[in-house]
Each structure stands twice: as structure tokens, then as C-alpha cells.
Amino acid sequence: LDVWQAVVSLLDDPARKPARGVKTLLGGLALCRCGGVMQCSQSSRGAQVYRCAPEFRAGRAGPHGAVRTGPVDEYVDRTILARLSEPDISNLISPPDHVPAGALRTEEAAIRRNLDEMAADAAVHGYSRSMLPAANERGMARLREITEKLTDSAEQAVLRPFAAAQNARKVWEGLDLASKRAVIRTLATVTLHPAGRGVRVFDPDSVQIRLHG
């Protein structure tokens, strides 16, 4: 149950959810060459395209990424599946640890309430958040620890089925979109480069996949 809760936490974390492109493999997950986040939109011809999100372009040098989703998704799908099929994939997966996700989430909520109360008290008394007591820093440090534990557990959980599987393709094809995105996030960083004006043929070199581990 705790492992399941950790996975749900990873997939449902608002900080990890893209505002747009949630129905695509890489929307909100892949990066533009400028470091911004790619989102899914429609081209003038009605095709789905990954584009560098406008809110990330300010102050970042272009050209910014804009590539059709289909060929990119297929290429990333093949690359990730090839990695999952390698015999050493189990080396990336630590032995399962017991993570009390429920207790950690309860503690996390209590810490956030305490921080909010301290912030409200600071506002009433007219001093800034930077002047809050050291307890504020301790609370934030503990929140970071909790997030790290839950995230590590969830990322390990999404890879474990592949460690024991005889057929990685069968496991991969049986995953829903959210789970595939979680696997990609765990295994790689995907960066998309501009295809070039007028280019209609997919160029694999426009997709940079940096595998972790």
C-alpha cells in the first residue's frame, strides 16, 4: 500500500504536472534546448506539435523547439524500451525499502500548516518572512527530506516490474500514459531541438535523450 501511495504521490504532485500537454508522452516533461519546458499545441495545419512554452522563453536565447509529436514520441518510445530491455536494468533498481508514505504525508501536511501559521503571525506583527525564526528553516529542510523519500520510492516502484520481467516490451505496452511518463522521467532527460523552418522529415538528431545511470 505504501509503494502504491508513493507512486500516486509522484504522479499527482502538482509541481510535476504540466499545465498543458498532459495527454501526450512528453508534454510538460521534455525540455527545449533553451532549458524551458515543452508543451503540446496545434500547428496552423492542425498537427500536434511540441513547442517551448511561452512563459519559459523570456530572456532565453532561441531558436526554441517546435517539433511534431508523433515521430518524437515514437523515437523516445523505442529508445526507452531499448534501455528497459537491457540485462543490467535491475542494477538501477535498489532493493525495496519500506516507506511509510501515509505517515510522511501526514507529517508533511502538519509542517505546512505550521509554516502557514508562522507566516500569518509574521504578517500580523509586521515582519518579513526572512525574519521568521530558525524553526521555519528546519521545517523547510524536513519537507525537502520527505519529498526526496517519497520521490525515490515512487521512482523505484515504477521500474521494479521491468527488473523481474522476461519481456520488457509487454510490460511497457501495458502501462498507461502517466506510468510511461514516470518511467521516462526516472530514466532520462529528453531535450528537443528545433526541426528547422520548412523541414518535414523527422531528424533523430533533433531529439537528445540523456539516459540516467
mmCIF file of C-alpha atoms in Angstrom:
data_model
loop_
_atom_site.group_PDB
_atom_site.id
_atom_site.type_symbol
_atom_site.label_atom_id
_atom_site.label_comp_id
_atom_site.label_asym_id
_atom_site.label_seq_id
_atom_site.Cartn_x
_atom_site.Cartn_y
_atom_site.Cartn_z
ATOM 1 C CA LEU A 1 0.000 0.000 0.000
ATOM 2 C CA ASP A 2 2.828 2.415 0.857
ATOM 3 C CA VAL A 3 4.511 1.802 -2.517
ATOM 4 C CA TRP A 4 1.213 2.446 -4.294
ATOM 5 C CA GLN A 5 0.744 5.654 -2.309
ATOM 6 C CA ALA A 6 4.267 6.763 -3.227
ATOM 7 C CA VAL A 7 3.597 6.220 -6.937
ATOM 8 C CA VAL A 8 0.308 8.099 -6.713
ATOM 9 C CA SER A 9 2.127 10.931 -4.944
ATOM 10 C CA LEU A 10 4.702 11.115 -7.729
ATOM 11 C CA LEU A 11 2.090 11.165 -10.481
ATOM 12 C CA ASP A 12 -0.264 13.563 -8.706
ATOM 13 C CA ASP A 13 2.309 16.063 -7.439
ATOM 14 C CA PRO A 14 1.120 19.423 -8.868
ATOM 15 C CA ALA A 15 4.727 20.559 -9.243
ATOM 16 C CA ARG A 16 5.330 17.677 -11.643
ATOM 17 C CA LYS A 17 2.137 18.092 -13.628
ATOM 18 C CA PRO A 18 2.362 20.191 -16.781
ATOM 19 C CA ALA A 19 -0.318 22.802 -17.227
ATOM 20 C CA ARG A 20 -0.744 21.659 -20.824
ATOM 21 C CA GLY A 21 0.138 18.518 -22.739
ATOM 22 C CA VAL A 22 -0.972 16.078 -20.058
ATOM 23 C CA LYS A 23 -2.402 13.808 -22.744
ATOM 24 C CA THR A 24 0.906 13.441 -24.556
ATOM 25 C CA LEU A 25 4.009 11.414 -23.811
ATOM 26 C CA LEU A 26 6.371 14.373 -23.420
ATOM 27 C CA GLY A 27 4.224 17.487 -22.898
ATOM 28 C CA GLY A 28 5.490 19.266 -19.786
ATOM 29 C CA LEU A 29 8.231 16.655 -19.449
ATOM 30 C CA ALA A 30 10.668 17.277 -22.310
ATOM 31 C CA LEU A 31 12.898 20.335 -22.296
ATOM 32 C CA CYS A 32 13.641 22.864 -25.014
ATOM 33 C CA ARG A 33 17.282 23.469 -25.928
ATOM 34 C CA CYS A 34 16.974 26.774 -24.046
ATOM 35 C CA GLY A 35 16.119 24.935 -20.824
ATOM 36 C CA GLY A 36 12.408 25.756 -20.940
ATOM 37 C CA VAL A 37 9.622 23.186 -20.779
ATOM 38 C CA MET A 38 7.933 21.878 -23.917
ATOM 39 C CA GLN A 39 4.150 21.844 -24.126
ATOM 40 C CA CYS A 40 1.816 20.395 -26.714
ATOM 41 C CA SER A 41 -0.154 22.649 -29.051
ATOM 42 C CA GLN A 42 -1.579 22.581 -32.556
ATOM 43 C CA SER A 43 0.181 23.881 -35.629
ATOM 44 C CA SER A 44 -1.552 26.061 -38.204
ATOM 45 C CA ARG A 45 -2.235 22.847 -40.140
ATOM 46 C CA GLY A 46 -3.860 21.121 -37.178
ATOM 47 C CA ALA A 47 -0.930 18.835 -36.330
ATOM 48 C CA GLN A 48 0.146 18.242 -32.733
ATOM 49 C CA VAL A 49 3.455 19.930 -32.014
ATOM 50 C CA TYR A 50 5.733 20.173 -29.002
ATOM 51 C CA ARG A 51 6.678 23.831 -28.517
ATOM 52 C CA CYS A 52 8.742 25.650 -25.951
ATOM 53 C CA ALA A 53 6.190 27.097 -23.516
ATOM 54 C CA PRO A 54 5.899 30.908 -23.910
ATOM 55 C CA GLU A 55 6.357 31.528 -20.193
ATOM 56 C CA PHE A 56 9.836 29.987 -20.397
ATOM 57 C CA ARG A 57 11.074 31.886 -23.440
ATOM 58 C CA ALA A 58 11.579 35.303 -21.855
ATOM 59 C CA GLY A 59 15.277 36.036 -21.546
ATOM 60 C CA ARG A 60 16.285 32.710 -23.094
ATOM 61 C CA ALA A 61 18.132 32.628 -26.389
ATOM 62 C CA GLY A 62 16.421 30.891 -29.293
ATOM 63 C CA PRO A 63 15.719 29.292 -31.593
ATOM 64 C CA HIS A 64 13.205 27.425 -29.466
ATOM 65 C CA GLY A 65 11.983 23.899 -30.012
ATOM 66 C CA ALA A 66 8.965 23.148 -32.216
ATOM 67 C CA VAL A 67 8.629 19.562 -33.458
ATOM 68 C CA ARG A 68 5.755 17.250 -34.394
ATOM 69 C CA THR A 69 4.761 14.958 -31.550
ATOM 70 C CA GLY A 70 4.264 11.694 -33.464
ATOM 71 C CA PRO A 71 7.796 10.963 -34.720
ATOM 72 C CA VAL A 72 9.341 12.265 -31.492
ATOM 73 C CA ASP A 73 7.118 10.062 -29.313
ATOM 74 C CA GLU A 74 7.925 7.009 -31.427
ATOM 75 C CA TYR A 75 11.656 7.681 -31.236
ATOM 76 C CA VAL A 76 11.629 8.221 -27.464
ATOM 77 C CA ASP A 77 9.388 5.170 -27.016
ATOM 78 C CA ARG A 78 11.883 2.975 -28.888
ATOM 79 C CA THR A 79 14.884 4.386 -27.033
ATOM 80 C CA ILE A 80 13.349 3.947 -23.581
ATOM 81 C CA LEU A 81 12.141 0.440 -24.411
ATOM 82 C CA ALA A 82 15.638 -0.493 -25.598
ATOM 83 C CA ARG A 83 17.056 0.685 -22.256
ATOM 84 C CA LEU A 84 14.419 -1.217 -20.304
ATOM 85 C CA SER A 85 15.266 -4.358 -22.282
ATOM 86 C CA GLU A 86 18.962 -4.316 -21.374
ATOM 87 C CA PRO A 87 20.022 -7.016 -18.891
ATOM 88 C CA ASP A 88 21.546 -4.525 -16.451
ATOM 89 C CA ILE A 89 18.277 -2.647 -15.869
ATOM 90 C CA SER A 90 17.954 -4.333 -12.469
ATOM 91 C CA ASN A 91 21.172 -2.580 -11.401
ATOM 92 C CA LEU A 92 19.281 0.722 -11.467
ATOM 93 C CA ILE A 93 16.719 -0.556 -9.000
ATOM 94 C CA SER A 94 17.579 -0.710 -5.320
ATOM 95 C CA PRO A 95 16.067 -3.384 -3.075
ATOM 96 C CA PRO A 96 12.611 -2.206 -1.978
ATOM 97 C CA ASP A 97 12.577 -0.206 1.224
ATOM 98 C CA HIS A 98 9.577 0.278 3.430
ATOM 99 C CA VAL A 99 8.462 3.862 3.006
ATOM 100 C CA PRO A 100 5.613 4.871 5.338
ATOM 101 C CA ALA A 101 4.042 7.134 2.727
ATOM 102 C CA GLY A 102 0.900 7.742 4.752
ATOM 103 C CA ALA A 103 2.808 8.855 7.840
ATOM 104 C CA LEU A 104 5.119 11.039 5.759
ATOM 105 C CA ARG A 105 2.186 12.733 4.048
ATOM 106 C CA THR A 106 0.560 13.396 7.423
ATOM 107 C CA GLU A 107 3.794 14.895 8.724
ATOM 108 C CA GLU A 108 4.166 16.958 5.556
ATOM 109 C CA ALA A 109 0.662 18.422 5.967
ATOM 110 C CA ALA A 110 1.338 19.266 9.630
ATOM 111 C CA ILE A 111 4.600 21.040 8.760
ATOM 112 C CA ARG A 112 2.916 23.079 6.043
ATOM 113 C CA ARG A 113 0.159 24.125 8.454
ATOM 114 C CA ASN A 114 2.769 25.216 10.990
ATOM 115 C CA LEU A 115 4.669 27.205 8.358
ATOM 116 C CA ASP A 116 1.456 28.905 7.224
ATOM 117 C CA GLU A 117 0.596 29.792 10.812
ATOM 118 C CA MET A 118 4.058 31.261 11.366
ATOM 119 C CA ALA A 119 3.774 33.275 8.150
ATOM 120 C CA ALA A 120 0.364 34.604 9.199
ATOM 121 C CA ASP A 121 1.700 35.529 12.621
ATOM 122 C CA ALA A 122 4.641 37.303 10.973
ATOM 123 C CA ALA A 123 2.262 39.333 8.818
ATOM 124 C CA VAL A 124 0.229 40.398 11.847
ATOM 125 C CA HIS A 125 3.322 41.567 13.689
ATOM 126 C CA GLY A 126 4.769 43.342 10.667
ATOM 127 C CA TYR A 127 7.994 41.487 9.998
ATOM 128 C CA SER A 128 9.019 39.726 6.822
ATOM 129 C CA ARG A 129 9.234 36.020 6.105
ATOM 130 C CA SER A 130 13.049 36.344 6.040
ATOM 131 C CA MET A 131 12.872 37.251 9.707
ATOM 132 C CA LEU A 132 10.948 34.136 10.714
ATOM 133 C CA PRO A 133 12.627 32.024 13.379
ATOM 134 C CA ALA A 134 15.001 29.151 12.686
ATOM 135 C CA ALA A 135 12.067 26.758 13.034
ATOM 136 C CA ASN A 136 10.972 27.867 9.590
ATOM 137 C CA GLU A 137 14.240 26.652 8.070
ATOM 138 C CA ARG A 138 14.021 23.373 9.965
ATOM 139 C CA GLY A 139 10.506 22.861 8.640
ATOM 140 C CA MET A 140 11.532 23.509 5.048
ATOM 141 C CA ALA A 141 14.518 21.178 5.392
ATOM 142 C CA ARG A 142 12.260 18.410 6.675
ATOM 143 C CA LEU A 143 9.822 18.985 3.791
ATOM 144 C CA ARG A 144 12.675 18.521 1.340
ATOM 145 C CA GLU A 145 13.640 15.260 3.061
ATOM 146 C CA ILE A 146 10.071 13.974 2.885
ATOM 147 C CA THR A 147 9.755 14.890 -0.801
ATOM 148 C CA GLU A 148 13.035 13.130 -1.587
ATOM 149 C CA LYS A 149 11.998 9.951 0.226
ATOM 150 C CA LEU A 150 8.600 9.784 -1.456
ATOM 151 C CA THR A 151 10.025 10.562 -4.874
ATOM 152 C CA ASP A 152 12.830 7.985 -4.602
ATOM 153 C CA SER A 153 10.375 5.319 -3.501
ATOM 154 C CA ALA A 154 7.941 6.122 -6.304
ATOM 155 C CA GLU A 155 10.635 6.149 -8.985
ATOM 156 C CA GLN A 156 11.968 2.810 -7.805
ATOM 157 C CA ALA A 157 8.437 1.418 -7.821
ATOM 158 C CA VAL A 158 7.745 2.310 -11.459
ATOM 159 C CA LEU A 159 10.898 0.475 -12.580
ATOM 160 C CA ARG A 160 10.557 -2.686 -10.467
ATOM 161 C CA PRO A 161 8.221 -4.533 -12.873
ATOM 162 C CA PHE A 162 10.967 -4.404 -15.512
ATOM 163 C CA ALA A 163 13.590 -5.948 -13.226
ATOM 164 C CA ALA A 164 11.631 -9.179 -12.902
ATOM 165 C CA ALA A 165 10.044 -9.218 -16.357
ATOM 166 C CA GLN A 166 11.038 -11.623 -19.105
ATOM 167 C CA ASN A 167 9.547 -9.321 -21.724
ATOM 168 C CA ALA A 168 10.108 -5.610 -21.175
ATOM 169 C CA ARG A 169 8.045 -4.734 -24.242
ATOM 170 C CA LYS A 170 4.990 -6.463 -22.824
ATOM 171 C CA VAL A 171 5.324 -4.566 -19.533
ATOM 172 C CA TRP A 172 5.932 -1.234 -21.294
ATOM 173 C CA GLU A 173 2.990 -1.617 -23.652
ATOM 174 C CA GLY A 174 0.764 -2.494 -20.702
ATOM 175 C CA LEU A 175 1.475 0.794 -18.912
ATOM 176 C CA ASP A 176 -0.890 3.743 -19.042
ATOM 177 C CA LEU A 177 0.365 7.129 -20.216
ATOM 178 C CA ALA A 178 1.021 8.507 -16.728
ATOM 179 C CA SER A 179 3.142 5.474 -15.814
ATOM 180 C CA LYS A 180 5.141 5.706 -19.052
ATOM 181 C CA ARG A 181 5.839 9.364 -18.313
ATOM 182 C CA ALA A 182 7.011 8.419 -14.809
ATOM 183 C CA VAL A 183 9.381 5.801 -16.258
ATOM 184 C CA ILE A 184 10.788 8.277 -18.791
ATOM 185 C CA ARG A 185 11.266 10.893 -16.058
ATOM 186 C CA THR A 186 13.153 8.330 -13.980
ATOM 187 C CA LEU A 187 15.349 7.003 -16.778
ATOM 188 C CA ALA A 188 16.166 10.012 -18.925
ATOM 189 C CA THR A 189 16.151 13.714 -19.650
ATOM 190 C CA VAL A 190 14.698 14.484 -23.089
ATOM 191 C CA THR A 191 15.661 17.725 -24.842
ATOM 192 C CA LEU A 192 14.024 18.762 -28.118
ATOM 193 C CA HIS A 193 15.785 20.961 -30.664
ATOM 194 C CA PRO A 194 14.130 22.962 -33.461
ATOM 195 C CA ALA A 195 13.410 20.890 -36.550
ATOM 196 C CA GLY A 196 14.170 23.852 -38.791
ATOM 197 C CA ARG A 197 11.872 26.008 -40.872
ATOM 198 C CA GLY A 198 10.100 24.038 -43.581
ATOM 199 C CA VAL A 199 11.597 20.691 -42.522
ATOM 200 C CA ARG A 200 9.049 17.874 -42.807
ATOM 201 C CA VAL A 201 11.269 14.820 -42.407
ATOM 202 C CA PHE A 202 11.957 13.761 -38.826
ATOM 203 C CA ASP A 203 15.586 14.059 -37.781
ATOM 204 C CA PRO A 204 16.537 11.896 -34.760
ATOM 205 C CA ASP A 205 19.339 14.350 -34.048
ATOM 206 C CA SER A 206 16.697 16.893 -33.041
ATOM 207 C CA VAL A 207 15.930 14.704 -30.004
ATOM 208 C CA GLN A 208 18.584 14.481 -27.303
ATOM 209 C CA ILE A 209 17.975 11.698 -24.794
ATOM 210 C CA ARG A 210 20.337 11.707 -21.832
ATOM 211 C CA LEU A 211 19.940 8.407 -20.004
ATOM 212 C CA HIS A 212 20.493 8.389 -16.264
ATOM 213 C CA GLY A 213 22.768 5.719 -14.883
#
